[in-house]
CSV table of C-alpha atoms and ligand atoms in Angstrom, one decimal:
chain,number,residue,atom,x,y,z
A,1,UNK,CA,0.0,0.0,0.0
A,2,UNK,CA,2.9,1.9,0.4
A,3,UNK,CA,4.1,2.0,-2.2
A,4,UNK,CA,1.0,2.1,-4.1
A,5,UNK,CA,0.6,5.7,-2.3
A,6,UNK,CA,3.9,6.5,-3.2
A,7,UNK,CA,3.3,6.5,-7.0
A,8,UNK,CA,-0.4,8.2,-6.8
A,9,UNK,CA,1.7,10.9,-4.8
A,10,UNK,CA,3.6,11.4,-8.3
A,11,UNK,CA,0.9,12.3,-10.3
A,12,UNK,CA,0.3,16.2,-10.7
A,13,UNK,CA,-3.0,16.9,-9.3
A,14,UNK,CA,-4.4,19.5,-11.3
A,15,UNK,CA,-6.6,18.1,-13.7
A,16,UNK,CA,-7.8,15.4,-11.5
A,17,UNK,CA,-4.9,13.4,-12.5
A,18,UNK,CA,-3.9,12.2,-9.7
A,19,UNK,CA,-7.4,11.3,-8.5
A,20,UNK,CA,-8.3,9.7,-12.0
A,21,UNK,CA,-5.1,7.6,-11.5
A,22,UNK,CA,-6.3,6.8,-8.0
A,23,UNK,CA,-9.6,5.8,-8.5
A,24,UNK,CA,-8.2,3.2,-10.9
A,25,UNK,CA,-5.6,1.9,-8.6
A,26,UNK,CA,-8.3,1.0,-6.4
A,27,UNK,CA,-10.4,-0.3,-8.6
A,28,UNK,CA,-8.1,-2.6,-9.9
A,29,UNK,CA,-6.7,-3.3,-6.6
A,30,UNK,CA,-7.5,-7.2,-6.4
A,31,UNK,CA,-4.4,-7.4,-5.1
A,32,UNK,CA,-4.6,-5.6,-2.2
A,33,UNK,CA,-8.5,-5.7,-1.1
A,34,UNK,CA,-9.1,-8.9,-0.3
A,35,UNK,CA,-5.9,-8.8,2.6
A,36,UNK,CA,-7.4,-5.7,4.0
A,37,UNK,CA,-10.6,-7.2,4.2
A,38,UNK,CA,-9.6,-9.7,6.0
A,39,UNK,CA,-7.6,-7.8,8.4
A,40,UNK,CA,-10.1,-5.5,8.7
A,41,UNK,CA,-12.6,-8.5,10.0
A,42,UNK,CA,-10.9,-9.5,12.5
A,43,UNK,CA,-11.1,-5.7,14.1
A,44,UNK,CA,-14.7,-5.5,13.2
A,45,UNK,CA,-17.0,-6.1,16.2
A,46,UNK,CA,-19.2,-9.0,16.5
A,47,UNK,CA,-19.6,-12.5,15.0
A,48,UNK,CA,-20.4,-12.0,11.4
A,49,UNK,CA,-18.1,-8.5,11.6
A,50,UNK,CA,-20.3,-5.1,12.3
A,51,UNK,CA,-20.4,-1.9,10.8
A,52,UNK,CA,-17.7,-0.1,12.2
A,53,UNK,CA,-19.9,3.0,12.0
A,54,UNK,CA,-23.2,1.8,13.3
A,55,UNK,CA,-22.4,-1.5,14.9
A,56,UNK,CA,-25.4,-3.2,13.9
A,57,UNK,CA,-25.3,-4.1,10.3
A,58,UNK,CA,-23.3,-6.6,8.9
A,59,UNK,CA,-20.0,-4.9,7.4
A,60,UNK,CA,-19.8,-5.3,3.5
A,61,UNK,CA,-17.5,-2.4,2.0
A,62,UNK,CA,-13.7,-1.1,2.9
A,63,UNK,CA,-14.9,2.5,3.6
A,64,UNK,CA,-12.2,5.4,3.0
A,65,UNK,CA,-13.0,7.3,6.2
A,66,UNK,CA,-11.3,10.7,4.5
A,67,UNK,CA,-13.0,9.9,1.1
A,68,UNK,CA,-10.8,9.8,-2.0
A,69,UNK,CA,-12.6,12.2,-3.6
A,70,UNK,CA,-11.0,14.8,-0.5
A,71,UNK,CA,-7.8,13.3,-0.7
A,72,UNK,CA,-6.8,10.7,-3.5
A,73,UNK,CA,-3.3,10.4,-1.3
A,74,UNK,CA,-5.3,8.4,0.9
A,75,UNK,CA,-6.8,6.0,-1.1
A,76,UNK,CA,-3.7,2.9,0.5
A,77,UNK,CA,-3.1,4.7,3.6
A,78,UNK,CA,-4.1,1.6,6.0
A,79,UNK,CA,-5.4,4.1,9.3
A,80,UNK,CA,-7.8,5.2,6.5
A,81,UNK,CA,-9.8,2.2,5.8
A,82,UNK,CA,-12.5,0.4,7.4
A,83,UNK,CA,-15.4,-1.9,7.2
A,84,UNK,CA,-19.0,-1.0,7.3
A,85,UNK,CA,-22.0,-2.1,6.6
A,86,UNK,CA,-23.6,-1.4,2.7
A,87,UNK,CA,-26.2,1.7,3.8
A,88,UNK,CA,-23.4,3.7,6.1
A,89,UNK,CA,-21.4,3.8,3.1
A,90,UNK,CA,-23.4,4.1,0.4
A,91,UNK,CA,-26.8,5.7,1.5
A,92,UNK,CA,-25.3,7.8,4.6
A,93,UNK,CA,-21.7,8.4,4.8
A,94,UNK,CA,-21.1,8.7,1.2
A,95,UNK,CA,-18.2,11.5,0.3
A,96,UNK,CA,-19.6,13.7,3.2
A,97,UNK,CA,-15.9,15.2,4.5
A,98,UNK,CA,-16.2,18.6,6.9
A,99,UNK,CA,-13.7,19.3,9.5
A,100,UNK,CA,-13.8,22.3,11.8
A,101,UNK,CA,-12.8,25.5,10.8
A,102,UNK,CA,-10.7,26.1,13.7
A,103,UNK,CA,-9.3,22.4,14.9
A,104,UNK,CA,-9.1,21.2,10.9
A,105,UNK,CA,-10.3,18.0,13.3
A,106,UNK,CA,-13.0,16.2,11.0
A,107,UNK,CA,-16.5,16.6,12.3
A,108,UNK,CA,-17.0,12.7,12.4
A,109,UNK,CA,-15.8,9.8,14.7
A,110,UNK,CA,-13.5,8.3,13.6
A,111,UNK,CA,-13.2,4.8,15.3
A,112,UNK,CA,-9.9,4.2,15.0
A,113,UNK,CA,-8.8,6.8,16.6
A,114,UNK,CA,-11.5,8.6,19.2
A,115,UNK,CA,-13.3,7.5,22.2
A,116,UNK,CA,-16.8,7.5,21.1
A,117,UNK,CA,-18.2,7.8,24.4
A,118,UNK,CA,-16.7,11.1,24.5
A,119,UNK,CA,-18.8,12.7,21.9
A,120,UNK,CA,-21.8,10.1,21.9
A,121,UNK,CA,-24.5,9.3,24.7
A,122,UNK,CA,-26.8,6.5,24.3
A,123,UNK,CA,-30.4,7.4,26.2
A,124,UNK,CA,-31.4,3.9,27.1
A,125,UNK,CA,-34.6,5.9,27.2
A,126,UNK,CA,-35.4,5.6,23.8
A,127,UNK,CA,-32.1,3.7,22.4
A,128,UNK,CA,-31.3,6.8,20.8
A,129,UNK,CA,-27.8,8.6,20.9
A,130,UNK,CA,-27.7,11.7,22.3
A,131,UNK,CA,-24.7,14.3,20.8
A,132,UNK,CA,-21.7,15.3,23.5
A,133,UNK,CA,-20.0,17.2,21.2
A,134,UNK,CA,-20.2,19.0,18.3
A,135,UNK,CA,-18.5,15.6,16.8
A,136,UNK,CA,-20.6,13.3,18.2
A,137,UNK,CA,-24.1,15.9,17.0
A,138,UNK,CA,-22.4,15.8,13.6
A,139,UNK,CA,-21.7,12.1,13.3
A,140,UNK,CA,-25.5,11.3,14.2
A,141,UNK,CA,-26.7,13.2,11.7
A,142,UNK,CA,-24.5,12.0,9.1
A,143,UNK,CA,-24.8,8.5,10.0
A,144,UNK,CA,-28.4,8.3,10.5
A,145,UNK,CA,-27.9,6.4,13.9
A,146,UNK,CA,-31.3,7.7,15.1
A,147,UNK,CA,-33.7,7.5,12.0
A,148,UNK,CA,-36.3,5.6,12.2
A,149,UNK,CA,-36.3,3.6,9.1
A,150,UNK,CA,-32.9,2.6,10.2
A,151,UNK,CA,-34.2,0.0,13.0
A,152,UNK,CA,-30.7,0.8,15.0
A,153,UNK,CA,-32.4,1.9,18.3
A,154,UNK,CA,-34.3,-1.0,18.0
A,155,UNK,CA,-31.6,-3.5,17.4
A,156,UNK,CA,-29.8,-1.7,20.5
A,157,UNK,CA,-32.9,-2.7,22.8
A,158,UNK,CA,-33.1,-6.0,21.7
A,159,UNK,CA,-29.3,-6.3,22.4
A,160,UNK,CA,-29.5,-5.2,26.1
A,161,UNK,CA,-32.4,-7.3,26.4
A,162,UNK,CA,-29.7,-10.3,25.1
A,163,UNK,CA,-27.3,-8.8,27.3
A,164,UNK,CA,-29.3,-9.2,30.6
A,165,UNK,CA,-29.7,-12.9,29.9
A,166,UNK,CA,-26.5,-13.5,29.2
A,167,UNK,CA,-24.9,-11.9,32.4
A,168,UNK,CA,-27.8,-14.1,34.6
A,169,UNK,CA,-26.3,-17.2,32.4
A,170,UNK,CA,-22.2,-15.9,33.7
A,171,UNK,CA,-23.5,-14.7,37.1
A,172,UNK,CA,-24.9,-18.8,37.0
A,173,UNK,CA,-21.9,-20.2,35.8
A,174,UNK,CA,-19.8,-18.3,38.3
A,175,UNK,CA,-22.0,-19.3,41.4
A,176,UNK,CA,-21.6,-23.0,40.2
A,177,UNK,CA,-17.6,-22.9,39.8
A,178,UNK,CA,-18.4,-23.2,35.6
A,179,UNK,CA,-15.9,-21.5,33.9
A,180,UNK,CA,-17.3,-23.3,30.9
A,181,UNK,CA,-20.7,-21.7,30.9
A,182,UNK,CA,-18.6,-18.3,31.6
A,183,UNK,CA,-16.5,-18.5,28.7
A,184,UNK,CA,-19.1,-19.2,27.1
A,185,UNK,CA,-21.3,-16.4,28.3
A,186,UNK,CA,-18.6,-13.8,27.1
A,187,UNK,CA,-18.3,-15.0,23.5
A,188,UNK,CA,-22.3,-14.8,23.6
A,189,UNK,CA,-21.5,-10.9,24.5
A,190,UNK,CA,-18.6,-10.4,22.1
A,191,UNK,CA,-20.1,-11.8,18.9
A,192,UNK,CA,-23.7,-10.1,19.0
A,193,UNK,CA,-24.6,-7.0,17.1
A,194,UNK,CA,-24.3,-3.7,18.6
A,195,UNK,CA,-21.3,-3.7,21.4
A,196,UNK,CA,-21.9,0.0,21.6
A,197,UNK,CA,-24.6,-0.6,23.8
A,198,UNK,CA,-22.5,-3.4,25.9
A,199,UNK,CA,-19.8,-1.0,26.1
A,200,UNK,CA,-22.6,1.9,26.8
A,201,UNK,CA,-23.8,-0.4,29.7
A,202,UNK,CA,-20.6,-0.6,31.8
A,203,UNK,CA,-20.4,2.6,31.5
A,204,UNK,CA,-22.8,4.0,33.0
A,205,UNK,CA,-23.1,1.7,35.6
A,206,UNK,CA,-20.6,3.3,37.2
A,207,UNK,CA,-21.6,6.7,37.1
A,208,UNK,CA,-23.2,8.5,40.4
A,209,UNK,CA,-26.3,8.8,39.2
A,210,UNK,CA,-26.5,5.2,37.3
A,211,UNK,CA,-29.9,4.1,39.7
A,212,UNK,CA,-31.7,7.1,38.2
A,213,UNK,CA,-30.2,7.3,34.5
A,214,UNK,CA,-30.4,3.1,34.1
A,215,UNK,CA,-33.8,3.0,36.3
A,216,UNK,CA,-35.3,0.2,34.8
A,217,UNK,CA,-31.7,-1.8,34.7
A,218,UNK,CA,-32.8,-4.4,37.7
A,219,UNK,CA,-30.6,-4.4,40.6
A,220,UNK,CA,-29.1,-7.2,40.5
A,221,UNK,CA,-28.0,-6.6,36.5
A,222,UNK,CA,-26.5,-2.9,37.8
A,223,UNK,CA,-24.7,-5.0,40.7
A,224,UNK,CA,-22.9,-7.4,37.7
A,225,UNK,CA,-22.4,-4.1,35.7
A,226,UNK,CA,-19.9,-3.0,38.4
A,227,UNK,CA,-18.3,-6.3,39.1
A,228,UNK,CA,-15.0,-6.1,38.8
A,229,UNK,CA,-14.4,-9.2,37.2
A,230,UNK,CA,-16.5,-8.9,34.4
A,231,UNK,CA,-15.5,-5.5,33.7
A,232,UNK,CA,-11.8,-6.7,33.5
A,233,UNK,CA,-13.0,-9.1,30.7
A,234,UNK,CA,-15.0,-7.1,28.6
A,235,UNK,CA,-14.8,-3.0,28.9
A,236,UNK,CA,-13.1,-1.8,26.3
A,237,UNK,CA,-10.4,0.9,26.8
A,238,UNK,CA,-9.5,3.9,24.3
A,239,UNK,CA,-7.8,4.5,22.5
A,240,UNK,CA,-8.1,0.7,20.4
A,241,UNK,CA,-4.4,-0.2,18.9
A,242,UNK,CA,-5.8,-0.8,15.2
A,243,UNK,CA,-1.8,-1.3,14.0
A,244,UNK,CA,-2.1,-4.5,11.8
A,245,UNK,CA,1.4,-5.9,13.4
A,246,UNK,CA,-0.5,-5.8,16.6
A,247,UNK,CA,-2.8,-8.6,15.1
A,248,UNK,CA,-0.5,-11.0,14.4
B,1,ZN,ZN1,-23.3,0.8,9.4
């Protein structure tokens, strides 16, 4: 990929040479695309591999989060790509690109780099998100994560629902000295749809006003929230080292 960018980086760019040149690189990248799919799978959340933007569809396409038609440099740069799901990318996302005007930061998460709970807030209210940040408001609207005919806040109720059953089923396993049905438990967790709201979960748990905020969480599902075991397995820090040498 490297070098790849290195010879899109010696076409002039006036004209749209350079993007022209790019496009067709990528295009024709059979090469390349089927190795960063496959790397980029094993990062993607979930079982069958999430969206990395919405967490809840299946993940189809290698996304350019910086779209090539902003940059064509960036059409091999690996940090650039991910995998999301077929609407994100082609219905949503698209070639939106807006950064702010004093930061030059880009006025969308990007997941391999920012802490998502630091610009997003999931109401378990309505399973909607709720925008921290100017960032986060953006990324929403972009993304569609609250529209309706998107099913998403749906999908993230039916996954706590999932996700109180399976902590019973580890809380269970644990009374009974089954480390089994606990391993088990925890790939239950890992490989369903939408670990946003798993991840959204533990996190509030722990905040000071968690009995009001997660009222109708029942007390004994809060109590496993904040067990300190089950956090150590599962919450998931930021920032995420994405470096592919890390994988293997
Ligand atoms: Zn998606």
């Amino acid at each position: 990929m490297a070098l790849l960018t290195g010879r899109i980086s010696l076409r002039d760019v006036a004209g749209g040479l350079r993007k022209k040149y790019a496009d067709n690189l990528w295009d024709n990248a059979s090469d390349v695309k089927p190795a960063l799919r496959a790397v980029l799978l094993r990062m993607a959340p979930g079982v069958l591999g999430c969206c990395m933007y919405c967490g809840g569809y299946t993940a189809t396409d290698i996304e350019h989060f910086e779209p090539r038609e902003h940059d064509a440099l960036k059409t091999f740069v690996w940090p650039n790509h991910l995998l999301v799901c077929g609407p994100c990318n082609s219905t949503y996302k698209r070639d939106w690109w807006q950064c702010d005007e004093e930061s030059g930061e880009p006025l969308l998460i990007d997941p391999t780099r920012d802490n998502p709970f630091t610009h997003l807030w999931l109401d378990f209210r309505d399973y909607e998100y709720r925008g921290l940040t100017r960032k986060g408001r953006s990324t929403i609207e972009v993304l569609g994560l609250n529209l309706p005919e998107r099913r998403l806040a749906a999908g993230r109720e039916l996954a706590r629902r999932n996700i109180r059953t399976v902590l019973r089923d580890w809380d269970r396993g644990r009374q009974q000295a089954d480390e089994t049905s606990m391993r088990h438990a925890l790939a239950v967790l890992e490989g369903q749809p939408f670990a946003d709201v798993w991840q959204a979960m533990l996190r509030q748990a722990v905040l000071p006003g968690a009995p009001v905020v997660m009222s109708d969480e029942p007390p004994e599902i809060l109590t496993l929230l904040r067990d300190e075991e089950l956090r150590a397995a599962t919450l998931i820090e930021f920032p995420l080292e994405l470096a592919p040498s890390e994988e293997n």
